[in-house]
Amino acid sequence: VTFFPAVLTLPAGGSATFFCNISVENDSGSEYSLNWYKETNHSQAQKIAEISRNNPQTKTEKYLLTNHTPAFKIEILNLHQNDSGSYYCGLITFFEPDKVMESNRSHLVVTAAPEKTNATEEPEMEEGNSPDHIKAVLLGILLLAGVVILLIFGYLTITYRRGGMITHGGCATPRGWGKPPMVSVSTVDYGVLEFQRDQCTQMPSETRPVEQTEYATIIFPEEKPITPERAKKHQD
C-alpha cells in the first residue's frame, strides 16, 4: 500500500488531494475496504474516512473519496490550518481477518489564506492618490496661515493708527489716556471797574451825581490768553 504525494503545502480555503494505491496478490473477488487516518503532532491516529471495494464514491462534508481501483483518491475540502498533519491509508482485507496493511505517511501543511490581491491593489491606489492628498492638505494649511497673517496685520495696523496701547498700572490702556482731554470751558470772571472822572470838567457840587459803582460782565474768548486770575480760579 502506497500513499502519495509525500508533502503538500496549500493555502486555506482550497482542497488537498492524496492517492492510495493497493496491490492484492489474490484478487479473486476478495472483499476489502480502505480507511484513511490522520495524525497530529505524533498523536494517536484518528480514522477520518472509509470506502469499500464495491463503492465507487463516498462524500462527506469534509472529504470526497473516489474508487479508481487499484488507486483510491481522497480530497480534503475547504482546508483550514487545523487540517495540517500526517495522513495515510490502511487496507483491511476480509479474507485474512484482523490483517491491516498501512501505507507510508504524507504531510499536509495548510498556510493562511492569501489576501494579496486586494491588499496589493489598494495600497497602489492609495499611493497614487497620496501626492494629490498631500498637496491639498498643504494648500489648505497655507491658505489658513495666510488668513491668520492678514488678520494679525490688520489688527496691528488698526492699533497703530489709533495710537497703539501703553501699559498703565499693569493694564493695557490706549495712548493718550494718561492726561484728560482738553475741553474748552467758558468761565465768567467778575471784577470791579472804576471809571475815572474827567478832572478838567468841574461840576458844581449841587449837580454832582451820587457816586455809583458799575458792574460789567466780560467774557474772554478762547483764543485770548488766560489771565493769572482766571488761571488760578481754573486750577482751584
XYZ file of C-alpha atoms in Angstrom:
236
model
C 0.000 0.000 0.000
C 1.497 3.325 -1.050
C 0.368 6.859 -0.276
C 1.404 9.968 -2.204
C 2.344 12.767 -2.682
C 4.697 12.809 0.270
C 4.248 16.527 1.089
C 1.567 19.058 0.216
C 1.623 22.767 1.129
C -1.601 24.582 0.299
C -3.388 27.768 1.401
C -6.517 27.735 3.495
C -9.788 27.636 1.594
C -8.576 25.252 -1.101
C -8.533 21.430 -1.268
C -5.828 18.774 -0.941
C -5.746 15.541 -2.974
C -3.938 12.337 -1.953
C -3.824 8.930 -3.685
C -3.617 5.489 -2.156
C -2.529 2.557 -4.372
C -3.082 -1.047 -3.330
C -1.819 -4.334 -4.674
C -3.636 -7.549 -3.744
C -1.909 -10.822 -4.649
C -5.041 -12.950 -4.821
C -7.730 -10.640 -6.223
C -10.318 -13.336 -6.936
C -13.302 -11.323 -5.783
C -12.000 -10.883 -2.261
C -13.609 -8.191 -0.210
C -11.629 -5.363 1.371
C -12.041 -1.746 2.420
C -9.765 1.213 2.650
C -9.522 3.526 5.654
C -7.932 6.973 5.877
C -6.189 8.153 9.027
C -4.806 11.430 10.329
C -2.071 12.054 12.890
C -1.429 15.418 14.523
C 1.856 16.060 16.348
C 2.605 12.333 16.525
C -0.603 11.699 18.419
C -2.766 8.605 18.123
C -4.102 8.133 14.614
C -7.720 9.071 14.015
C -9.878 7.459 11.358
C -11.365 10.158 9.123
C -12.967 8.259 6.191
C -13.649 4.818 4.746
C -14.543 3.361 1.350
C -15.186 -0.234 0.324
C -14.172 -2.037 -2.838
C -17.665 -2.019 -4.355
C -18.408 1.618 -3.515
C -17.459 3.967 -6.390
C -17.586 7.161 -4.367
C -18.181 8.426 -0.854
C -18.620 12.055 0.088
C -18.911 13.809 3.423
C -18.883 17.466 4.372
C -15.115 17.390 4.658
C -13.885 14.513 2.444
C -14.539 13.177 -1.057
C -13.378 9.597 -1.721
C -13.298 8.140 -5.252
C -12.660 4.488 -6.163
C -10.320 4.059 -9.131
C -9.169 0.526 -8.352
C -6.358 -0.132 -7.664
C -5.987 3.565 -6.874
C -8.188 5.431 -4.430
C -8.360 9.212 -4.288
C -9.172 11.279 -1.263
C -9.840 15.017 -1.389
C -9.808 17.145 1.752
C -12.231 20.001 1.111
C -12.286 23.569 2.435
C -8.889 23.463 4.055
C -8.245 25.081 7.419
C -4.957 25.473 9.212
C -6.008 22.834 11.745
C -6.122 20.321 8.846
C -2.338 20.275 8.844
C -0.853 16.921 9.872
C 0.192 13.499 8.666
C -2.161 11.340 6.581
C -2.008 7.681 5.497
C -4.313 4.904 4.333
C -4.859 1.369 5.666
C -6.035 -1.684 3.706
C -8.308 -4.085 5.584
C -8.849 -7.481 3.952
C -11.747 -9.724 4.941
C -10.253 -12.948 3.600
C -7.487 -12.575 6.191
C -9.201 -11.345 9.329
C -7.532 -8.724 11.527
C -4.965 -8.007 8.916
C -4.318 -4.312 8.262
C -1.664 -3.038 5.918
C -0.689 0.606 6.453
C 0.881 2.907 3.935
C 3.606 5.431 4.366
C 2.833 8.871 5.883
C 2.288 12.016 3.840
C 2.378 15.513 5.305
C -0.092 18.309 4.696
C 0.749 21.914 5.592
C -2.080 24.462 5.362
C -0.989 28.098 5.264
C -3.019 31.244 5.847
C -5.455 32.322 3.148
C -3.884 34.685 0.588
C -5.068 38.305 0.752
C -2.538 39.733 -1.664
C -4.974 40.519 -4.461
C -6.881 43.296 -2.734
C -4.042 44.189 -0.389
C -1.690 44.927 -3.260
C -4.172 46.862 -5.366
C -5.491 49.137 -2.638
C -2.092 50.404 -1.478
C -1.196 51.187 -5.086
C -4.353 53.253 -5.394
C -3.641 54.944 -2.101
C -0.049 55.627 -3.137
C -1.273 57.039 -6.431
C -3.679 59.359 -4.644
C -1.328 60.282 -1.809
C 0.518 63.112 -3.650
C -2.746 64.838 -4.535
C -3.991 64.377 -0.998
C -0.781 65.812 0.458
C -0.912 68.759 -1.949
C -4.491 69.521 -0.930
C -3.583 69.394 2.762
C -0.550 71.667 2.262
C -2.612 74.125 0.224
C -5.241 74.263 2.958
C -2.578 74.877 5.608
C -1.012 77.685 3.545
C -4.384 79.343 2.997
C -5.187 79.157 6.693
C -1.785 80.608 7.602
C -2.292 83.441 5.103
C -5.674 84.319 6.616
C -4.177 84.365 10.116
C -1.307 86.610 8.990
C -3.731 89.015 7.302
C -5.866 89.216 10.443
C -2.807 89.919 12.620
C -1.534 92.551 10.175
C -4.934 94.254 10.081
C -5.183 94.269 13.866
C -1.707 95.770 14.223
C -2.479 98.396 11.583
C -5.694 99.490 13.294
C -3.971 99.578 16.679
C -1.089 101.643 15.298
C -3.456 104.151 13.728
C -5.304 104.588 16.990
C -2.071 105.410 18.763
C -1.198 101.945 19.990
C -1.522 100.606 23.502
C 0.571 101.567 26.514
C 0.742 99.859 29.827
C -0.567 101.811 32.738
C -0.559 100.253 36.159
C -0.057 96.762 34.741
C -3.044 97.103 32.407
C -3.088 97.856 28.715
C -4.607 101.255 28.091
C -4.662 103.256 24.880
C -2.162 106.045 24.478
C -3.453 109.496 25.244
C -5.465 108.314 28.252
C -2.737 109.440 30.668
C -3.997 113.025 30.507
C -7.607 114.125 30.422
C -8.721 115.556 27.080
C -8.639 119.336 26.720
C -12.174 120.668 26.948
C -12.868 124.283 26.326
C -14.717 125.699 29.311
C -16.196 129.141 29.244
C -15.652 130.946 32.524
C -17.189 134.136 33.826
C -14.983 136.448 35.881
C -16.419 139.243 37.929
C -14.477 142.389 38.685
C -14.954 145.960 39.722
C -14.365 148.618 37.119
C -13.609 152.092 38.281
C -14.402 154.868 35.822
C -12.144 157.824 36.001
C -13.838 161.212 36.088
C -12.891 163.977 33.841
C -10.715 166.199 36.007
C -10.894 169.108 33.596
C -14.611 169.452 33.853
C -15.625 170.898 37.142
C -19.159 170.183 38.032
C -20.878 172.041 40.740
C -21.390 170.175 43.916
C -25.059 170.632 43.682
C -25.270 168.907 40.312
C -22.603 166.278 41.003
C -24.271 162.869 40.800
C -24.124 160.453 43.595
C -21.063 158.193 43.378
C -22.107 154.910 41.801
C -20.459 151.578 41.208
C -20.911 149.990 37.802
C -20.637 146.267 37.194
C -19.784 144.652 33.889
C -19.510 141.023 32.782
C -16.603 140.359 30.425
C -16.424 137.007 28.571
C -12.949 136.271 27.284
C -12.789 134.331 24.001
C -10.886 131.008 23.882
C -8.094 132.348 21.675
C -7.159 135.127 24.075
C -4.540 134.435 26.751
C -5.754 133.456 30.161
C -5.207 135.995 32.859
C -3.382 134.939 36.026
C -6.572 135.366 37.993
C -8.518 133.081 35.664
C -5.665 130.564 35.664
C -5.776 130.429 39.455
C -9.539 130.004 39.504
C -9.355 127.303 36.844
C -6.728 125.430 38.827
C -8.840 125.620 42.013
